[in-house]
Short mmCIF file of C-alpha atoms and ligand atoms in Angstrom, two decimals:
data_model
loop_
_atom_site.label_atom_id
_atom_site.label_comp_id
_atom_site.label_asym_id
_atom_site.label_seq_id
_atom_site.Cartn_x
_atom_site.Cartn_y
_atom_site.Cartn_z
CA MET A 140 26.24 283.91 35.75
CA ARG A 141 25.90 283.52 39.51
CA LEU A 142 26.33 280.06 41.05
CA SER A 143 25.93 278.77 44.59
CA ARG A 144 29.03 277.37 46.31
CA GLU A 145 27.71 273.82 45.91
CA GLU A 146 26.96 274.32 42.19
CA LEU A 147 30.39 275.74 41.38
CA LYS A 148 32.30 273.18 43.44
CA GLY A 149 30.20 270.31 42.04
CA LEU A 150 30.72 271.35 38.41
CA MET A 151 34.49 271.66 38.86
CA LYS A 152 34.74 268.38 40.74
CA ASN A 153 32.81 266.49 38.04
CA LYS A 154 34.96 267.91 35.30
CA LEU A 155 38.19 266.93 37.10
CA ILE A 156 36.87 263.40 37.61
CA GLN A 157 35.88 263.27 33.93
CA ALA A 158 39.52 264.12 33.04
CA GLY A 159 40.75 261.18 35.15
CA LEU A 160 41.30 262.52 38.67
CA ARG A 161 40.41 260.40 41.68
CA GLU A 162 37.22 261.39 43.51
CA ASP A 163 38.92 262.50 46.75
CA HIS A 164 41.62 264.42 44.85
CA ALA A 165 38.98 266.10 42.68
CA ASP A 166 36.88 267.03 45.71
CA GLN A 167 39.77 268.78 47.51
CA THR A 168 40.95 270.50 44.33
CA ALA A 169 37.44 271.82 43.67
CA GLU A 170 37.18 272.93 47.32
CA ILE A 171 40.34 275.08 47.10
CA LEU A 172 39.42 276.48 43.69
CA THR A 173 36.04 277.48 45.15
CA TRP A 174 37.78 278.98 48.20
CA ALA A 175 39.84 281.21 45.89
CA HIS A 176 37.01 282.07 43.49
CA GLU A 177 34.52 283.08 46.21
CA ARG A 178 37.17 285.40 47.73
CA GLY A 179 37.57 287.25 44.44
CA PHE A 180 40.83 285.53 43.33
CA ALA A 181 39.18 284.61 40.03
CA SER A 182 42.64 284.04 38.51
CA HIS A 183 43.02 281.05 40.86
CA GLY A 184 39.47 279.75 40.61
CA ALA A 185 37.32 278.08 37.95
CA VAL A 186 39.38 279.53 35.09
CA ARG A 187 42.14 277.00 35.89
CA VAL A 188 40.01 273.87 35.45
CA GLU A 189 40.43 273.46 31.71
CA TYR A 190 44.22 273.64 31.97
CA TYR A 191 44.28 271.13 34.85
CA CYS A 192 41.99 268.80 32.89
CA GLU A 193 44.32 268.90 29.91
CA ARG A 194 47.33 268.03 32.10
CA ILE A 195 45.40 265.31 33.99
CA PHE A 196 44.06 263.82 30.76
CA LYS A 197 47.54 263.77 29.17
CA GLY A 198 49.19 262.21 32.24
CA GLY A 199 51.21 265.25 33.44
CA ILE A 200 49.31 264.98 36.73
CA THR A 201 49.62 261.47 38.17
CA HIS A 202 46.18 259.89 38.61
CA GLU A 203 47.22 257.44 41.35
CA PRO A 204 50.34 259.08 42.84
CA ASN A 205 52.63 257.18 45.16
CA ILE A 206 52.83 259.93 47.79
CA THR A 207 55.63 259.27 50.26
CA TRP A 208 56.46 260.88 53.62
CA ASN A 209 60.02 261.08 54.88
CA GLN A 210 60.16 262.40 58.45
CA THR A 211 63.72 263.70 58.70
CA GLY A 212 63.54 264.91 62.33
CA PRO A 213 61.01 265.72 65.08
CA CYS A 214 60.11 269.00 63.35
CA SER A 215 60.99 268.34 59.72
CA GLY A 216 60.04 266.18 56.78
CA ILE A 217 59.47 266.02 53.04
CA MET A 218 56.37 264.78 51.30
CA ASP A 219 57.06 263.61 47.75
CA GLY A 220 53.91 264.12 45.72
CA ASP A 221 54.88 261.99 42.70
CA ASN A 222 53.45 264.82 40.58
CA GLY A 223 49.93 264.19 41.85
CA ILE A 224 47.46 267.08 41.85
CA GLY A 225 49.13 269.81 43.92
CA TYR A 226 46.02 270.75 45.89
CA TRP A 227 45.74 267.26 47.40
CA VAL A 228 49.46 266.87 48.17
CA ALA A 229 49.71 270.36 49.72
CA THR A 230 46.64 269.69 51.87
CA LYS A 231 48.08 266.38 53.12
CA ALA A 232 51.50 267.98 53.77
CA THR A 233 49.86 270.86 55.66
CA GLU A 234 47.87 268.39 57.79
CA LYS A 235 51.16 266.65 58.61
CA ALA A 236 52.81 269.98 59.49
CA ILE A 237 49.88 270.91 61.77
CA GLU A 238 50.15 267.57 63.57
CA MET A 239 53.93 267.95 64.05
CA ALA A 240 53.70 271.60 65.18
CA LYS A 241 51.07 270.68 67.79
CA GLU A 242 53.34 267.94 69.06
CA ASN A 243 56.74 269.63 68.86
CA GLY A 244 56.02 273.38 68.68
CA VAL A 245 57.36 273.95 65.17
CA ALA A 246 57.19 272.08 61.88
CA ILE A 247 58.92 272.66 58.57
CA VAL A 248 57.50 270.50 55.81
CA GLY A 249 58.70 270.42 52.22
CA MET A 250 56.53 269.29 49.33
CA ALA A 251 58.60 267.99 46.44
CA ASN A 252 57.38 267.01 42.97
CA VAL A 253 53.95 268.58 43.10
CA SER A 254 51.85 270.19 40.40
CA HIS A 255 50.37 273.69 40.80
CA THR A 256 48.94 274.26 44.30
CA GLY A 257 46.85 277.36 43.49
CA ALA A 258 46.06 280.14 45.97
CA ILE A 259 48.49 279.24 48.76
CA GLY A 260 46.67 281.26 51.43
CA TYR A 261 44.35 278.25 51.73
CA TYR A 262 47.13 276.22 53.39
CA THR A 263 48.21 278.90 55.88
CA GLU A 264 44.55 279.53 56.74
CA MET A 265 44.20 275.78 57.49
CA CYS A 266 46.88 276.29 60.17
CA ALA A 267 45.35 279.48 61.56
CA LYS A 268 42.03 277.66 61.97
CA GLU A 269 43.95 275.28 64.27
CA GLY A 270 45.31 278.18 66.35
CA LEU A 271 48.74 278.05 64.68
CA ALA A 272 50.80 280.66 62.82
CA ALA A 273 52.14 279.66 59.41
CA ILE A 274 54.21 280.75 56.43
CA THR A 275 54.28 279.03 53.08
CA PHE A 276 55.97 279.75 49.76
CA CYS A 277 56.14 277.97 46.44
CA GLN A 278 57.74 278.01 43.02
CA SER A 279 56.02 278.95 39.81
CA ASP A 280 57.17 279.04 36.19
CA PRO A 281 59.86 281.57 35.20
CA MET A 282 58.33 284.80 33.92
CA ALA A 283 60.02 287.55 35.96
CA VAL A 284 63.38 289.23 35.46
CA PRO A 285 65.78 289.47 38.38
CA TYR A 286 66.39 293.12 39.37
CA GLY A 287 68.50 294.66 36.61
CA GLY A 288 68.24 291.61 34.32
CA THR A 289 66.86 290.99 30.83
CA GLU A 290 65.70 287.36 30.95
CA PRO A 291 62.89 285.67 32.88
CA TYR A 292 64.52 283.65 35.66
CA TYR A 293 62.03 283.39 38.56
CA GLY A 294 58.32 282.78 38.78
CA THR A 295 55.66 284.89 40.43
CA ASN A 296 56.79 282.91 43.53
CA PRO A 297 54.05 283.63 46.08
CA ILE A 298 54.32 283.90 49.87
CA SER A 299 51.51 283.54 52.39
CA PHE A 300 51.41 284.13 56.15
CA ALA A 301 48.41 283.46 58.39
CA CYS A 302 47.68 283.92 62.09
CA PRO A 303 44.64 283.22 64.27
CA THR A 304 42.87 285.78 66.47
CA ALA A 305 40.81 285.43 69.63
CA ASP A 306 37.58 285.68 67.60
CA ASP A 307 36.68 284.01 64.31
CA ARG A 308 38.93 286.23 62.21
CA ASN A 309 42.13 284.89 60.65
CA VAL A 310 44.73 287.24 59.23
CA VAL A 311 45.72 285.76 55.86
CA PHE A 312 48.37 287.58 53.87
CA ASP A 313 48.86 286.01 50.45
CA MET A 314 50.73 287.60 47.56
CA ALA A 315 52.77 286.99 44.43
CA THR A 316 56.24 288.57 44.47
CA THR A 317 55.69 290.18 41.04
CA VAL A 318 53.95 293.55 40.66
CA GLN A 319 51.22 291.96 38.53
CA ALA A 320 50.18 288.55 37.35
CA TRP A 321 50.51 287.67 33.65
CA GLY A 322 46.71 287.56 33.41
CA LYS A 323 46.55 291.32 34.03
CA ILE A 324 48.82 291.93 31.00
CA LEU A 325 46.47 289.79 28.89
CA ASP A 326 43.48 291.80 30.16
CA LYS A 327 45.11 295.03 28.98
CA ARG A 328 45.95 293.48 25.60
CA SER A 329 42.37 292.46 25.07
CA GLN A 330 41.18 295.96 26.03
CA GLY A 331 43.71 297.59 23.69
CA ALA A 332 44.99 299.53 26.71
CA GLU A 333 48.48 300.42 27.90
CA ILE A 334 50.02 299.02 31.07
CA PRO A 335 51.69 301.13 33.78
CA ALA A 336 55.46 301.38 33.25
CA ASP A 337 56.26 299.54 36.48
CA TRP A 338 54.56 296.23 35.59
CA ALA A 339 56.85 294.62 33.02
CA VAL A 340 59.91 294.92 30.75
CA ASP A 341 60.81 294.29 27.10
CA GLU A 342 63.60 292.13 25.63
CA ASP A 343 66.22 294.66 26.76
CA GLY A 344 64.91 294.79 30.33
CA ALA A 345 63.51 298.29 29.74
CA PRO A 346 60.07 299.26 31.15
CA VAL A 347 57.21 298.92 28.63
CA THR A 348 53.72 300.36 28.46
CA ASP A 349 52.67 298.43 25.31
CA PRO A 350 51.36 295.07 26.61
CA HIS A 351 52.33 293.40 23.30
CA LYS A 352 56.01 294.20 23.92
CA VAL A 353 56.20 292.51 27.32
CA ASN A 354 59.01 289.97 27.65
CA ALA A 355 58.92 289.50 31.42
CA LEU A 356 57.21 290.65 34.62
CA VAL A 357 59.11 292.56 37.31
CA PRO A 358 59.48 291.87 41.04
CA ILE A 359 57.62 294.05 43.56
CA ALA A 360 59.70 296.87 45.12
CA GLY A 361 62.75 296.50 42.87
CA ALA A 362 65.76 294.79 44.46
CA LYS A 363 63.77 293.96 47.62
CA GLY A 364 61.10 292.00 45.78
CA TYR A 365 63.77 290.30 43.71
CA GLY A 366 65.47 289.18 46.93
CA LEU A 367 62.16 287.84 48.28
CA MET A 368 61.38 285.99 45.05
CA MET A 369 64.87 284.44 45.09
CA MET A 370 64.48 283.33 48.74
CA VAL A 371 61.10 281.74 47.91
CA ASP A 372 62.82 279.70 45.19
CA ILE A 373 65.66 278.73 47.56
CA PHE A 374 63.41 277.67 50.45
CA SER A 375 60.83 275.87 48.30
CA GLY A 376 63.08 274.61 45.50
CA VAL A 377 66.83 274.50 46.15
CA LEU A 378 66.26 273.23 49.72
CA LEU A 379 64.08 270.35 48.51
CA GLY A 380 66.29 269.22 45.63
CA VAL A 381 63.77 269.97 42.90
CA PRO A 382 64.49 272.09 39.76
CA PHE A 383 65.09 275.77 40.63
CA GLY A 384 65.35 279.20 39.01
CA LYS A 385 64.96 279.16 35.23
CA HIS A 386 64.90 275.34 35.29
CA VAL A 387 61.45 275.29 36.91
CA SER A 388 58.97 273.79 34.41
CA SER A 389 56.49 275.97 32.57
CA MET A 390 52.81 275.59 33.34
CA TYR A 391 51.88 275.21 29.68
CA HIS A 392 54.84 273.32 28.29
CA ASP A 393 54.23 269.61 27.63
CA CYS A 394 51.13 268.66 29.58
CA SER A 395 52.16 264.99 29.48
CA LYS A 396 55.06 265.56 31.92
CA GLY A 397 54.99 266.12 35.69
CA ARG A 398 55.91 269.63 36.81
CA GLU A 399 58.23 268.69 39.72
CA LEU A 400 57.47 271.89 41.67
CA GLY A 401 58.38 272.58 45.28
CA GLN A 402 56.58 274.24 48.19
CA THR A 403 57.52 274.60 51.86
CA ILE A 404 55.33 275.33 54.88
CA ILE A 405 56.54 276.47 58.30
CA VAL A 406 54.04 276.09 61.14
CA ILE A 407 54.52 277.57 64.62
CA ASP A 408 52.54 276.86 67.78
CA PRO A 409 52.24 280.22 69.63
CA GLU A 410 51.87 278.27 72.89
CA ARG A 411 55.65 277.73 72.75
CA PHE A 412 56.28 281.49 72.55
CA CYS A 413 54.05 284.10 74.23
CA GLY A 414 51.28 281.54 74.85
CA ALA A 415 48.39 280.62 72.56
CA GLU A 416 45.72 282.71 74.31
CA GLN A 417 47.96 285.77 74.64
CA PHE A 418 48.92 285.55 70.96
CA LYS A 419 45.30 285.35 69.79
CA LYS A 420 44.27 288.19 72.12
CA ASN A 421 47.09 290.40 70.82
CA MET A 422 46.18 289.52 67.23
CA SER A 423 42.58 290.62 67.84
CA GLN A 424 43.83 293.86 69.37
CA THR A 425 46.08 294.55 66.36
CA CYS A 426 43.22 293.97 63.92
CA ASP A 427 40.86 296.20 65.94
CA GLU A 428 43.43 298.99 66.20
CA LEU A 429 44.14 298.87 62.46
CA ASN A 430 40.44 298.89 61.59
CA ALA A 431 39.83 301.83 63.95
CA MET A 432 42.57 304.02 62.46
CA ARG A 433 41.51 307.17 60.58
CA PRO A 434 41.89 306.34 56.86
CA ALA A 435 44.02 308.42 54.50
CA PRO A 436 42.37 310.45 51.70
CA GLY A 437 40.93 308.11 49.07
CA PHE A 438 40.59 305.16 51.48
CA ASP A 439 37.44 304.13 53.33
CA LYS A 440 39.17 302.11 56.03
CA VAL A 441 42.41 300.42 57.06
CA TYR A 442 41.95 296.66 56.55
CA TYR A 443 44.06 293.76 57.78
CA PRO A 444 45.25 291.27 55.13
CA GLY A 445 42.53 288.84 54.10
CA GLN A 446 39.69 291.02 55.43
CA ARG A 447 38.62 292.32 52.03
CA ALA A 448 38.67 288.81 50.56
CA LEU A 449 36.06 287.75 53.13
CA MET A 450 34.02 290.88 52.40
CA ARG A 451 34.05 289.97 48.68
CA ARG A 452 32.93 286.43 49.52
CA ASP A 453 30.08 287.59 51.79
CA LYS A 454 28.94 290.20 49.25
CA ALA A 455 28.86 287.60 46.45
CA TYR A 456 26.61 285.27 48.45
CA ALA A 457 24.40 288.18 49.59
CA GLU A 458 23.94 289.10 45.90
CA GLY A 459 22.92 285.58 44.87
CA GLY A 460 26.12 283.62 44.36
CA ILE A 461 29.64 283.53 42.97
CA GLU A 462 30.03 285.28 39.61
CA VAL A 463 31.48 282.94 36.95
CA VAL A 464 31.74 283.93 33.28
CA ASP A 465 29.10 282.17 31.13
CA GLU A 466 31.71 280.67 28.78
CA LEU A 467 33.38 278.95 31.72
CA VAL A 468 30.11 277.56 33.04
CA ASP A 469 29.34 276.25 29.52
CA TYR A 470 32.71 274.50 29.47
CA LEU A 471 32.18 272.97 32.93
CA LYS A 472 28.76 271.67 31.88
CA SER A 473 29.96 270.36 28.50
CA ASP A 474 31.34 266.91 27.63
CA ALA A 475 34.65 268.43 26.49
CA ILE A 476 37.64 267.75 28.72
CA HIS A 477 39.97 270.20 27.03
CA PHE A 478 40.40 272.01 23.74
CA ASP A 479 44.21 271.73 23.33
CA ARG A 480 44.46 275.31 24.37
CA TYR A 481 47.50 274.97 26.60
CA ASP A 482 49.83 272.15 25.62
CA HIS A 483 53.22 273.28 24.26
CA LYS A 484 52.30 276.93 24.47
CA ASN A 485 55.05 279.29 25.59
CA ARG A 486 55.27 280.49 29.16
CA PHE A 487 52.91 283.34 28.45
CA ALA A 488 49.99 281.28 27.09
CA ASP A 489 46.67 282.66 28.25
P1 NAI B 42 46.67 290.60 45.84
O1 NAI B 42 47.57 291.65 45.26
O2 NAI B 42 45.25 290.61 45.47
O3 NAI B 42 46.76 290.69 47.44
C1 NAI B 42 47.99 290.58 48.13
C2 NAI B 42 47.76 290.71 49.63
O4 NAI B 42 47.49 292.08 49.94
C3 NAI B 42 46.58 289.90 50.16
O5 NAI B 42 46.96 289.25 51.35
C4 NAI B 42 45.50 290.93 50.45
O6 NAI B 42 44.71 290.57 51.57
C5 NAI B 42 46.33 292.15 50.76
N1 NAI B 42 45.62 293.39 50.44
C6 NAI B 42 45.23 293.79 49.20
N2 NAI B 42 44.60 294.98 49.29
C7 NAI B 42 44.59 295.30 50.61
C8 NAI B 42 44.09 296.43 51.36
N3 NAI B 42 43.47 297.44 50.76
N4 NAI B 42 44.27 296.41 52.68
C9 NAI B 42 44.90 295.39 53.31
N5 NAI B 42 45.38 294.32 52.67
C10 NAI B 42 45.24 294.30 51.34
O7 NAI B 42 47.27 289.14 45.58
P2 NAI B 42 48.16 288.63 44.35
O8 NAI B 42 49.58 288.96 44.60
O9 NAI B 42 47.55 289.08 43.07
O10 NAI B 42 47.96 287.02 44.49
C11 NAI B 42 46.68 286.44 44.20
C12 NAI B 42 46.68 284.95 44.46
O11 NAI B 42 47.50 284.30 43.52
C13 NAI B 42 47.20 284.50 45.83
O12 NAI B 42 46.25 283.63 46.39
C14 NAI B 42 48.49 283.75 45.53
O13 NAI B 42 48.76 282.66 46.41
C15 NAI B 42 48.18 283.23 44.15
N6 NAI B 42 49.38 282.88 43.39
C16 NAI B 42 49.71 281.56 43.26
C17 NAI B 42 50.81 281.17 42.52
C18 NAI B 42 51.18 279.72 42.39
O14 NAI B 42 52.03 279.40 41.57
N7 NAI B 42 50.61 278.82 43.15
C19 NAI B 42 51.66 282.17 41.85
C20 NAI B 42 51.27 283.54 42.10
C21 NAI B 42 50.15 283.86 42.83
#
């Protein structure tokens, strides 16, 4: 079913309020979920609402969090989210980082004790819209083996970078550090199909093609992706004093408890380096040169990161709205808050 932006955001917001979330927290959460969904990141859109509602309803997301800000230096600080909804805390922390970077050139802001913050490109794009360059990374629940290991130790630990250009384009690079998300394994299971041998491993750490035998996901690019995923956990977890590595809480385990996740954002004002105008001009030139390059066989064009997401968004609206599966729309319109689908499931619950 196709929905307008307002319809989808409104339905999600209402449902989150119904589960117990404050109006302003629900509004911002629904905004970011819509941002992800309209760009084709369906895995980080409306499909998440039922899980969030279960955790909100059961108290694992604090309804009235006591969010505190500890400015530890001119360019640094930690926002403690008191396990409030991650989307709200991360937005507030990013606003703080933008303010500090504009004032002092650079800002490094940690977010401690947050719940899931979703598609993290939203926060770096917030900075790019203000003419700033940004990097953010966050923890997620352990489901990937370290390179050469047999047990899940790190999460899909995503990284996002964003930079402004001299025109309206923003370059937004936003990726998980695993080859595939768990959702893709579930897709293959439901289709009765095999998975490529480089997506996941079994109990012995050996590559598997049977999606039912998957014990853990694998990092991108072998040892290099493992190193990246570890650094994400260090900079967004170890550095902030929250649980790290295999001690990071699972998304689906005990929805009555706060998740205590960490995220860090680094914001840079290009004015303090080559100059804001020069930076944006050079960024536009880079994007134009990449787009103008002759594509390799099998490719229609060379895109810059984030470009195809905007094309997906524009195409969806041109075709009558954002595609949302009927079952999900039925849930959003229903009186049900949750169906006990997630609580106390293992780390690989659907
Ligand atoms: P993806 O694989 O779809 O894209 C990764 C990056 O590659 C994007 O920046 C995209 O613009 C770029 N890209 C893809 N195809 C391209 C092409 N042909 N040309 C140029 N650039 C191209 O993203 P992934 O890894 O599946 O992540 C999806 C979302 O999931 C992200 O928003 C991420 O933040 C989110 N996520 C959030 C987690 C959390 O715990 N909060 C955990 C893991 C992922």
